[in-house]
Coordinates of N, CA and C in Angstrom, one line a residue:
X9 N 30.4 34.8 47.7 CA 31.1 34.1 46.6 C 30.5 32.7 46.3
X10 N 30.0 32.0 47.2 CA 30.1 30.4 47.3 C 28.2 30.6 46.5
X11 N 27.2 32.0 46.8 CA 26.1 31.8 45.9 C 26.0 32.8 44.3
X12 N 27.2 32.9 44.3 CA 27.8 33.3 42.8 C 27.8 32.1 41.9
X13 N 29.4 31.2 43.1 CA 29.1 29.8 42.0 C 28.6 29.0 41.7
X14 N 26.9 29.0 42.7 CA 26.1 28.7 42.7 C 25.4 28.7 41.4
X15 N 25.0 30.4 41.6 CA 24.2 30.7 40.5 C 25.0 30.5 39.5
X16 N 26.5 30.6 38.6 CA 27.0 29.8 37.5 C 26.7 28.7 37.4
X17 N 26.5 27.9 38.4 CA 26.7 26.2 37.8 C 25.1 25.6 37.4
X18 N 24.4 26.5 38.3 CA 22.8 26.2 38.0 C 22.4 26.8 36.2
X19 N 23.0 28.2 35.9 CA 22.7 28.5 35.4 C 23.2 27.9 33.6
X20 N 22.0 27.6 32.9 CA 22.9 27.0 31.6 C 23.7 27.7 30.8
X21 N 24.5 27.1 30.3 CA 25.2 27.5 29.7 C 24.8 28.3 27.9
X22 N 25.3 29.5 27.5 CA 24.2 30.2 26.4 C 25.8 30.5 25.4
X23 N 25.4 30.3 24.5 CA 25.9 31.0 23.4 C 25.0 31.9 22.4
X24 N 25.5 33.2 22.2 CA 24.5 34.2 21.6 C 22.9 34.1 22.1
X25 N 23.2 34.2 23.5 CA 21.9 34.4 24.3 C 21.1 33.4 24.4
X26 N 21.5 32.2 23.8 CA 20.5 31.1 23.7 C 20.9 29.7 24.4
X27 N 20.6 29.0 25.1 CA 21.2 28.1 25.5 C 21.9 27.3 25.1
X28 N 23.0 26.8 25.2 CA 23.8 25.4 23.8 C 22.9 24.1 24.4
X29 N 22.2 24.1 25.6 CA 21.7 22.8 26.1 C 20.8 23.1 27.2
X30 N 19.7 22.4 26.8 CA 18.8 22.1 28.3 C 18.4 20.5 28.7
X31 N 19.0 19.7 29.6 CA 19.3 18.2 29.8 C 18.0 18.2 29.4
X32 N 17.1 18.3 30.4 CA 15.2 18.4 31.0 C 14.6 18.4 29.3
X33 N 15.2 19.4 29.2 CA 14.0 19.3 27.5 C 14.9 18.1 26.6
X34 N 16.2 18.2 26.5 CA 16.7 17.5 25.3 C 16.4 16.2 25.9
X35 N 16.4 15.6 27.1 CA 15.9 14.3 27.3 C 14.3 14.2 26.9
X36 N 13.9 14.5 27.6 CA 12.4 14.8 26.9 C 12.1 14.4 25.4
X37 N 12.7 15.3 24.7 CA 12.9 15.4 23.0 C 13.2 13.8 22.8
X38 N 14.3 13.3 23.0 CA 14.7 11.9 22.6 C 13.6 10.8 22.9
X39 N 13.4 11.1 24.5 CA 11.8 10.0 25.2 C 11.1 9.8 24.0
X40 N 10.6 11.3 23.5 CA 9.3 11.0 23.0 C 9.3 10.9 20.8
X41 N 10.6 11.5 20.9 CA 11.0 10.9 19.4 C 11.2 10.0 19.4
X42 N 11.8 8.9 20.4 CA 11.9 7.8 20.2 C 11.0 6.8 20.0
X43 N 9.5 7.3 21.4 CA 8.5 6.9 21.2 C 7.7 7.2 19.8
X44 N 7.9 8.5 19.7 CA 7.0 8.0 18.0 C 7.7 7.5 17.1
X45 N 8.8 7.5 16.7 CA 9.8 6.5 15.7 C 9.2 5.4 16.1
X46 N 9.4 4.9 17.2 CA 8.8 3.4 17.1 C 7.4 2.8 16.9
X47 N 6.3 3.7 16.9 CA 5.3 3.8 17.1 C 4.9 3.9 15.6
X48 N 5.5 4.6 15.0 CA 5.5 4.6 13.5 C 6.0 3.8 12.7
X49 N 7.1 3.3 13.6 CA 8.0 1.8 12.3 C 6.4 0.7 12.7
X50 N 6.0 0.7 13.6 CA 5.4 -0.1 13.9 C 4.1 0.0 12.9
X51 N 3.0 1.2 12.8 CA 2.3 1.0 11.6 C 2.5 1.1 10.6
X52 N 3.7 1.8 10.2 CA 3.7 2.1 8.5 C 4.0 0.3 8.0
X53 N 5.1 -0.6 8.8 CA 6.0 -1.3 8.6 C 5.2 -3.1 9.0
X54 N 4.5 -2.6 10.1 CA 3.9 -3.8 10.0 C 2.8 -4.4 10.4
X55 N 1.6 -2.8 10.1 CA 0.0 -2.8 10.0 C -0.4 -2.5 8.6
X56 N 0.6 -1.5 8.1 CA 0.0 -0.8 6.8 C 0.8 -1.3 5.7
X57 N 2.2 -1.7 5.3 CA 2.7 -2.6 4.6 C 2.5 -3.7 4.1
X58 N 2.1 -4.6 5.3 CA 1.5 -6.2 5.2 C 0.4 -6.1 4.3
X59 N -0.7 -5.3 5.0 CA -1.8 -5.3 4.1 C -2.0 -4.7 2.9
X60 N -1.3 -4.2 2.4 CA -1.3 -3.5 1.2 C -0.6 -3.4 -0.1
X61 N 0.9 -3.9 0.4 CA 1.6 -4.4 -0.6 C 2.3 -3.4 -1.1
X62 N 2.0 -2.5 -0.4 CA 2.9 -0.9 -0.9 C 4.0 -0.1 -0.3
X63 N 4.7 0.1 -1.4 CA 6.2 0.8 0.0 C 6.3 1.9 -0.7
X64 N 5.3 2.7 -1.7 CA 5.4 3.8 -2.2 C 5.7 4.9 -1.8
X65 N 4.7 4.2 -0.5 CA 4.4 6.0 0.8 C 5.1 5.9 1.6
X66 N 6.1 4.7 2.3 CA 7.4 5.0 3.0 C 8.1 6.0 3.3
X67 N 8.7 6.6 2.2 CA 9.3 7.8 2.0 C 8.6 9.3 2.9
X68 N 7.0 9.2 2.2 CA 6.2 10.0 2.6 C 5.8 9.8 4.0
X69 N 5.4 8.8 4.5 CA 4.9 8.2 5.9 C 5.9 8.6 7.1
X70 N 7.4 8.5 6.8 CA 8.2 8.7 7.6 C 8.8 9.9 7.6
X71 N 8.9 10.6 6.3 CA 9.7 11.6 6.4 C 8.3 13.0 7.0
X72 N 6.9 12.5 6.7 CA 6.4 13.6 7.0 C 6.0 13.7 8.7
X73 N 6.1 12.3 9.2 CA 5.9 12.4 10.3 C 7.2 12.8 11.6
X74 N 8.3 12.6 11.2 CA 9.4 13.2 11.8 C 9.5 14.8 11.6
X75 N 8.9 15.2 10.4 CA 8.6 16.8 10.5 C 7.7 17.4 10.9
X76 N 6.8 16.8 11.4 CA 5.7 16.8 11.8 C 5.9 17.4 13.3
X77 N 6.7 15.7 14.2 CA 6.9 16.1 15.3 C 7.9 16.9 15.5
X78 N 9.0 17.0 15.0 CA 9.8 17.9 15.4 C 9.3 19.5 15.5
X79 N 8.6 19.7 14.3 CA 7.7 21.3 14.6 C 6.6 21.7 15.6
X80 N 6.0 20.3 15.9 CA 5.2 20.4 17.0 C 6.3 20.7 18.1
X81 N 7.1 19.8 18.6 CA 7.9 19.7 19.3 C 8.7 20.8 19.9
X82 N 9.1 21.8 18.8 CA 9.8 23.0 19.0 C 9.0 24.1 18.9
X83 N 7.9 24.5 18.5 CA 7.2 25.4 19.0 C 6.1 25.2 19.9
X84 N 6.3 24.2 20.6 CA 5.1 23.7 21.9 C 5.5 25.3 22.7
X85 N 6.5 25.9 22.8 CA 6.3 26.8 23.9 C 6.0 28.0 23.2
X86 N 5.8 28.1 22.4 CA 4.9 29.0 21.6 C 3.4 29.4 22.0
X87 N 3.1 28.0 22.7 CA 1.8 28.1 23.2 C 0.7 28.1 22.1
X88 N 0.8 27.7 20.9 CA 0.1 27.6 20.1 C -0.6 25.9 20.2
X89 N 0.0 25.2 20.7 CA -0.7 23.8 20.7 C -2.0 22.9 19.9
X90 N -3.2 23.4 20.8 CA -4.3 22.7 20.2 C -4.7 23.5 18.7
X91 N -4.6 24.8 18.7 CA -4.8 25.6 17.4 C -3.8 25.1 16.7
X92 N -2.6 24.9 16.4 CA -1.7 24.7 16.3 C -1.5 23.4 15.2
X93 N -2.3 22.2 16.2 CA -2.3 21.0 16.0 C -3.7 21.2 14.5
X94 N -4.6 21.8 14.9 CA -6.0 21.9 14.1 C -5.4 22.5 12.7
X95 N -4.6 23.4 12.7 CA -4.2 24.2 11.4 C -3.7 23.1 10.6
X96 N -2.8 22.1 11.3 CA -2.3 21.6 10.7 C -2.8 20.4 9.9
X97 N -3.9 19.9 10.6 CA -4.8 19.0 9.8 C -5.5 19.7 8.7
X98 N -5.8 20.9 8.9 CA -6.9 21.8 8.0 C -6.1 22.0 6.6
X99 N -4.2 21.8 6.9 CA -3.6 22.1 5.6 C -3.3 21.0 4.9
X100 N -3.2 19.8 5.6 CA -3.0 18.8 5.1 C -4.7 18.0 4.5
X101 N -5.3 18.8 5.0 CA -6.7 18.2 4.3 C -6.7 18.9 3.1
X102 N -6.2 20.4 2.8 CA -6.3 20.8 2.1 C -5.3 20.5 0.5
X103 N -4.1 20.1 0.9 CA -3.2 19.8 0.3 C -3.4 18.4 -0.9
X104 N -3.2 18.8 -2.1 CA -3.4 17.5 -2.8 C -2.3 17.3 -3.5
X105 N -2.0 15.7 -3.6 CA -0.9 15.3 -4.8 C -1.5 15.4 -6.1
X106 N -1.3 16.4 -7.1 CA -2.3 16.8 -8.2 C -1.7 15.4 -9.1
X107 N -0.4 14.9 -9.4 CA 0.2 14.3 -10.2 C -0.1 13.2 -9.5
X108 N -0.6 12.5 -8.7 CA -0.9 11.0 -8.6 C -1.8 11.1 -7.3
X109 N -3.0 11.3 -7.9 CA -4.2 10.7 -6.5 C -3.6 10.0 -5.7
X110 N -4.0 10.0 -4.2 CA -3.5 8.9 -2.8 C -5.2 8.7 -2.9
X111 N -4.9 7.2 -2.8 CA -6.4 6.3 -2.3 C -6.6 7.3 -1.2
X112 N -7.8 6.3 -0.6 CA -8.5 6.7 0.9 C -8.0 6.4 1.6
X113 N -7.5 4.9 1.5 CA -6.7 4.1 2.8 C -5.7 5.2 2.9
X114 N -4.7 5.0 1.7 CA -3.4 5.8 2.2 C -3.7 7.2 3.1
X115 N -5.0 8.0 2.0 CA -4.9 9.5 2.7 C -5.4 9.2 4.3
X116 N -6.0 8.1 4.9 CA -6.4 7.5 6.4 C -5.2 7.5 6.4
X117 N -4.2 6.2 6.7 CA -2.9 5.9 6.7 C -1.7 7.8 7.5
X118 N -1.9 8.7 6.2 CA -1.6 9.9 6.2 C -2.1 10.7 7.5
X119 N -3.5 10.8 7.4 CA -4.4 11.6 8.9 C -3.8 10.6 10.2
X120 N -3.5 9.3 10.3 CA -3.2 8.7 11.7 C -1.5 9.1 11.8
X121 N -0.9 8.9 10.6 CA 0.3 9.1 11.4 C 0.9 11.1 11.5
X122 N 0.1 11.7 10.6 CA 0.3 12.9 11.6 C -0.2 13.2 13.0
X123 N -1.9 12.7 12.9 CA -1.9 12.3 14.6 C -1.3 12.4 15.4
X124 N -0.8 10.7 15.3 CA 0.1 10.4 16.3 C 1.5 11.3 16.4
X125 N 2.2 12.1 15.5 CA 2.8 12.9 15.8 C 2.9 13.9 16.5
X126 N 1.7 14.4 16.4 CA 1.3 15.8 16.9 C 1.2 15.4 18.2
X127 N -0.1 14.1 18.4 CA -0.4 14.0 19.8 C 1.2 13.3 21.2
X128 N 1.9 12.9 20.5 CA 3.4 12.6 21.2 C 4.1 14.0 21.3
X129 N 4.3 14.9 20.1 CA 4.7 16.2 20.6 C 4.6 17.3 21.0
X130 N 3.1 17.5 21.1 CA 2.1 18.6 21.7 C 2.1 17.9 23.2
X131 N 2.1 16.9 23.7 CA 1.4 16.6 25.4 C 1.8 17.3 26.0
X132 N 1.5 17.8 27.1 CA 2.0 18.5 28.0 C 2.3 17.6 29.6
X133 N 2.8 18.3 30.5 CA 3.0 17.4 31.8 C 1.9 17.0 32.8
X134 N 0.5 17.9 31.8 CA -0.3 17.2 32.4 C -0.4 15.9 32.2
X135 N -0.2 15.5 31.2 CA -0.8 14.1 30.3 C 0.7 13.0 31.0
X136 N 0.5 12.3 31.4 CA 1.6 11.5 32.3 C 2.3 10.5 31.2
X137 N 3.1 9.7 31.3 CA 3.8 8.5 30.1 C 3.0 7.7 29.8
X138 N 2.4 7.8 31.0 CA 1.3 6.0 31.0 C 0.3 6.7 30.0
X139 N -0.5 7.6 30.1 CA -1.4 7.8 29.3 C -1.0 8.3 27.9
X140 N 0.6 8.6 27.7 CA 1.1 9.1 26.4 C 1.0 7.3 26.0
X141 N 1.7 6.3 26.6 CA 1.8 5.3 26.0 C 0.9 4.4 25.7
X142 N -0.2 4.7 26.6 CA -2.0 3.8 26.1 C -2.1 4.3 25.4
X143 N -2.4 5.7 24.6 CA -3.0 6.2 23.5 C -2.3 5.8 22.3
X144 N -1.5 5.7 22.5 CA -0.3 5.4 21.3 C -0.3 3.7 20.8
X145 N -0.4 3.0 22.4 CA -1.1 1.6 22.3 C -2.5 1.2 21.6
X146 N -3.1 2.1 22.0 CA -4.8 2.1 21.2 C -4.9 2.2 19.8
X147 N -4.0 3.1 19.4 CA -3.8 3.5 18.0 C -3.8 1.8 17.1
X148 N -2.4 2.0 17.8 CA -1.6 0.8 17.1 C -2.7 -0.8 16.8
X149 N -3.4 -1.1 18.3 CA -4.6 -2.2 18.4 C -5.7 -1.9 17.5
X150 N -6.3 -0.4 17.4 CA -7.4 -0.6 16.6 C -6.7 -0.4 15.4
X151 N -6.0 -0.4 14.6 CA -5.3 -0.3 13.0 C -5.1 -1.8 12.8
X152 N -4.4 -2.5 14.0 CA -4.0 -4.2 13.8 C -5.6 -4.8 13.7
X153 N -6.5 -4.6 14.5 CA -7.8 -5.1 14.5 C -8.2 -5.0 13.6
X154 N -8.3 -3.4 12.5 CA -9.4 -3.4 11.6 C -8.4 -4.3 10.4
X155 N -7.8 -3.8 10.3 CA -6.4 -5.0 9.4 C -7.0 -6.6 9.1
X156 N -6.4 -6.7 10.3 CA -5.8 -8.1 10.5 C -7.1 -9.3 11.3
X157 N -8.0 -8.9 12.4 CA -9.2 -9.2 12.5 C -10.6 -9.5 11.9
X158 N -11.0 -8.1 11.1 CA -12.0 -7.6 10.3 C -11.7 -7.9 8.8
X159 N -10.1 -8.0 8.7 CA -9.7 -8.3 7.5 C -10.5 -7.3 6.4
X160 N -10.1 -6.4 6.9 CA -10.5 -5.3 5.7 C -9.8 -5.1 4.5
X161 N -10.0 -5.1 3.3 CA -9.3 -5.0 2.5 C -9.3 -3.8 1.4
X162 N -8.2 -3.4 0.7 CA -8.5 -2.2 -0.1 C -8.8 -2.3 -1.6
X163 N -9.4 -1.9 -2.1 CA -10.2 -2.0 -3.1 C -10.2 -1.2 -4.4
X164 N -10.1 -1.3 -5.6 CA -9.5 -0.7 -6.3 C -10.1 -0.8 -7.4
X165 N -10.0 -0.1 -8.3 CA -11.0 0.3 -9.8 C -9.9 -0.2 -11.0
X166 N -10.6 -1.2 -11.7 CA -9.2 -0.8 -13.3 C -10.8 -0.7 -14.7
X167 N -10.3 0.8 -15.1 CA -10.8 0.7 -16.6 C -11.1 0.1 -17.5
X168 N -11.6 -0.6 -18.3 CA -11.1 -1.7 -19.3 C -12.0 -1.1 -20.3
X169 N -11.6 -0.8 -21.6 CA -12.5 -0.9 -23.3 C -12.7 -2.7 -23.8
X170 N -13.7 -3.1 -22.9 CA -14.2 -4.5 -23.6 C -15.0 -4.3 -25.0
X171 N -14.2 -5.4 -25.4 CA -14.7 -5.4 -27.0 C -15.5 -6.4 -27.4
X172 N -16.1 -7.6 -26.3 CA -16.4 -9.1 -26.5 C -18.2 -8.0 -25.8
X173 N -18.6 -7.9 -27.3 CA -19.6 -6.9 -26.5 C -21.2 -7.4 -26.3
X174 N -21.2 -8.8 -26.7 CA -22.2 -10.0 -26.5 C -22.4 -10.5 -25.0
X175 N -21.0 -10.1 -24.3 CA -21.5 -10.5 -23.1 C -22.0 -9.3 -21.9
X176 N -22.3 -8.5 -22.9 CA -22.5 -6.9 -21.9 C -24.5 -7.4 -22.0
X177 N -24.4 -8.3 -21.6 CA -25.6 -8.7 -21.4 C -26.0 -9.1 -19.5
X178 N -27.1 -8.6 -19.0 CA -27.9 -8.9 -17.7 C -28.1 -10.3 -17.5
X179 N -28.2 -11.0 -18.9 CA -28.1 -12.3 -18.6 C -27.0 -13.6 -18.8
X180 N -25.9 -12.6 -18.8 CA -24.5 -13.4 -19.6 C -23.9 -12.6 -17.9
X181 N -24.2 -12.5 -16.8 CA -22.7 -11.9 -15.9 C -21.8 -12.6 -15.8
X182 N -22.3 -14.7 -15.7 CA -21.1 -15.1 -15.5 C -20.3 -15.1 -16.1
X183 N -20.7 -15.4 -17.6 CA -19.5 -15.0 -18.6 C -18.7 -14.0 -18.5
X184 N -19.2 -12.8 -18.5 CA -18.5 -11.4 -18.2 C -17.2 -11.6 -17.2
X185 N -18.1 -12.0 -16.0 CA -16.9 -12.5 -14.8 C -16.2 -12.9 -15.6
X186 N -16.1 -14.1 -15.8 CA -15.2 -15.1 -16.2 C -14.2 -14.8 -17.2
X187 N -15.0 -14.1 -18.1 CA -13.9 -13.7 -19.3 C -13.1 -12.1 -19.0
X188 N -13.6 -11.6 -18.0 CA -12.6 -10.5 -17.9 C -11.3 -11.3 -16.5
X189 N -11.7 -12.3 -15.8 CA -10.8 -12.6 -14.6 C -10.1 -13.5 -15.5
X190 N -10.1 -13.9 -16.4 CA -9.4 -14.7 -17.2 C -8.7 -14.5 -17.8
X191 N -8.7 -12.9 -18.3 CA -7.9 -12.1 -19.2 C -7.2 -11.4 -18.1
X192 N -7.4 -11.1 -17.3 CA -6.4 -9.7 -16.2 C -5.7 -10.9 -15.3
X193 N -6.3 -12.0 -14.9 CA -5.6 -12.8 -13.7 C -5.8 -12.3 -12.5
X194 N -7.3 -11.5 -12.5 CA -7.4 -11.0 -11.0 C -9.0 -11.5 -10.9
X195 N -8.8 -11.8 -9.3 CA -10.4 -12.3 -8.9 C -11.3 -10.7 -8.4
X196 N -12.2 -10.5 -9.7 CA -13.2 -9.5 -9.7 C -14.5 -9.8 -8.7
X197 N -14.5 -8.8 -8.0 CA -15.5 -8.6 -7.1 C -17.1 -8.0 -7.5
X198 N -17.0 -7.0 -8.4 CA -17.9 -7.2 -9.0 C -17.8 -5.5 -10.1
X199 N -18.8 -5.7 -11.2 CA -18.3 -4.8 -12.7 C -19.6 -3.7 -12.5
X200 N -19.1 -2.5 -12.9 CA -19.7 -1.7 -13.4 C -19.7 -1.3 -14.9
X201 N -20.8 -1.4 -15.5 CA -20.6 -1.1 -17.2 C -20.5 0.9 -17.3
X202 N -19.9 1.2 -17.7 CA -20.2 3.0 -17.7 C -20.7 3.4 -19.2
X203 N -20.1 2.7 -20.0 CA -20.5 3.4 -21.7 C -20.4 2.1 -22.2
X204 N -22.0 2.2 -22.9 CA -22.0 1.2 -24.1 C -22.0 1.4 -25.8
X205 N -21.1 1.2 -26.7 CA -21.3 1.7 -28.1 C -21.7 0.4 -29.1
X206 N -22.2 0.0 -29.5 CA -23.2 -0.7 -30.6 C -22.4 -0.6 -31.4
X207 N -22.1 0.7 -32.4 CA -21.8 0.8 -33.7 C -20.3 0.1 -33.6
X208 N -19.3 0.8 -32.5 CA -17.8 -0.2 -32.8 C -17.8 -0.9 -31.8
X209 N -18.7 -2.1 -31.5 CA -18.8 -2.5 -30.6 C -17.8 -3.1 -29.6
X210 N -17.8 -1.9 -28.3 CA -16.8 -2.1 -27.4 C -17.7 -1.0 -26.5
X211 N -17.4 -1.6 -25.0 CA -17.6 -0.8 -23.9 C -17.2 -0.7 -22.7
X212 N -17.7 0.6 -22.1 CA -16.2 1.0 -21.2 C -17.0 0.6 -19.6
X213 N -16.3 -0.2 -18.9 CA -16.4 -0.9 -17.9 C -15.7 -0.7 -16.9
X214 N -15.8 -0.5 -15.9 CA -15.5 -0.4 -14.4 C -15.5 -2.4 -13.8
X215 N -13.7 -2.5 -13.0 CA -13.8 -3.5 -12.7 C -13.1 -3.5 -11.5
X216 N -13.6 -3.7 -10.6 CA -13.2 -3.9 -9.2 C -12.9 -4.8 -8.5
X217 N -11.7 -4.9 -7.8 CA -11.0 -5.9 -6.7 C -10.5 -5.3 -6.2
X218 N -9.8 -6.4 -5.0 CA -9.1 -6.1 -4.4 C -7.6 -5.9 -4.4
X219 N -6.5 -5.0 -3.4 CA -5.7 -5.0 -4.1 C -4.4 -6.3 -3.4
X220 N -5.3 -6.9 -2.6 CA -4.5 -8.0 -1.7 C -5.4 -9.3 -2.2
X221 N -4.4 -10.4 -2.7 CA -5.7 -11.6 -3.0 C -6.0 -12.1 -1.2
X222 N -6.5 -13.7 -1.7 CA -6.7 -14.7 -0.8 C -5.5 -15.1 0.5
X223 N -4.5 -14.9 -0.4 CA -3.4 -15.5 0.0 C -2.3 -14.4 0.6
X224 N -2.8 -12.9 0.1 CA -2.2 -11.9 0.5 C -0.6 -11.5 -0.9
X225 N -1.3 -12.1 -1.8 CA -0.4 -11.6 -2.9 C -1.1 -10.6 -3.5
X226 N 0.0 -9.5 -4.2 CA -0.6 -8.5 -4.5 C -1.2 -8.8 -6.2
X227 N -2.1 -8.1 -6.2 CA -3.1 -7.8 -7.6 C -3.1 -6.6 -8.5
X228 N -1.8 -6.1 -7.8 CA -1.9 -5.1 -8.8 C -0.9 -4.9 -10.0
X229 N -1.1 -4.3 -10.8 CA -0.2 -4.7 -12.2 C 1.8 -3.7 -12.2

């Protein structure tokens, strides 16, 4: 009798054959969602925000990485893991926003925080906390480094049909500079001419900056 009620009280509890609860895993689940929530407020909010000036991909940054882990998460006993993890970069490489291009930074931005999703919900018990939480530390250090140390900045193209077509001269640049940063109010790094026309004189020019100034105000329109 007494290894009857044994075996009841060990045994979890199931509705329609399935467990309603497993402490071991659902604590688990919370450990490590929590760890990537925070891991993620941490780059989207205050590596990748600061420097960019954009809260477009918010939305996108967080909602795709909670789906992310959660699918890793629940089919880790599937035993699909490393294959698993690879498909899923292979479809997200493959995937494009047709109606609004994502820069490079962002689509970087995009490849680190599925990353870090996958690699918090794929680990196994070989991989210990300490080493779940250095790798996740590493992340975070080299993103603040290249950031905020190396002061990398992102860079960005605007079109323009210049009409002041006397200064589309090799020997007029400073003018050029001068008169297109004087008309946009942005400090140009440097112009590419793409099409020159004579007859209605105007030409189509490539103008590049940055999209964070000096001061870390944004430059974009």
């Amino acid at each position: 009798m007494d290894q009857i009620q044994d075996t009841i009280i060990s045994e979890p509890l199931r509705w329609l054959g399935i467990k309603v609860i497993n402490p071991e895993d659902f604590t688990q689940l919370l450990v490590r969602f929590g760890l990537n929530l925070l891991v993620l407020f941490i780059v989207v909010n205050y590596i990748y925000s600061k420097n960019s000036n954009r809260k477009d991909f918010y939305f996108s940054y967080f909602s795709i990485s909670i789906t992310i882990f959660v699918l890793c998460f629940l089919l880790e006993s599937v035993k699909l893991e490393l294959g698993f993890a690879f498909g899923l970069f292979a479809i997200f490489g493959i995937i494009r926003y047709r109606t609004d291009p994502i820069p490079i930074k962002e689509m970087t931005y995009l490849f680190v925080i599925i990353g870090i999703s996958v690699i918090n919900a794929l680990s196994n018990k070989k991989v210990s906390h300490a080493e779940l939480i250095f790798t996740n530390v590493v992340i975070v250090l080299t993103l603040w480094i290249l950031e905020k140390i190396l002061i990398l900045k992102q860079e960005i193209c605007l079109v323009i049909n210049y009409e002041n077509i006397e200064n589309i001269n090799i020997n007029k640049k400073t003018e050029l500079y001068a008169d297109i940063q004087e008309r946009t109010g942005i400090k140009v790094k440097r112009i590419e001419i793409e099409e020159v026309n004579y007859l209605r004189d105007v030409a189509k020019i490539k103008v590049y900056h940055d999209i964070n100034g000096a001061n870390g105000e944004s430059n974009t329109f």
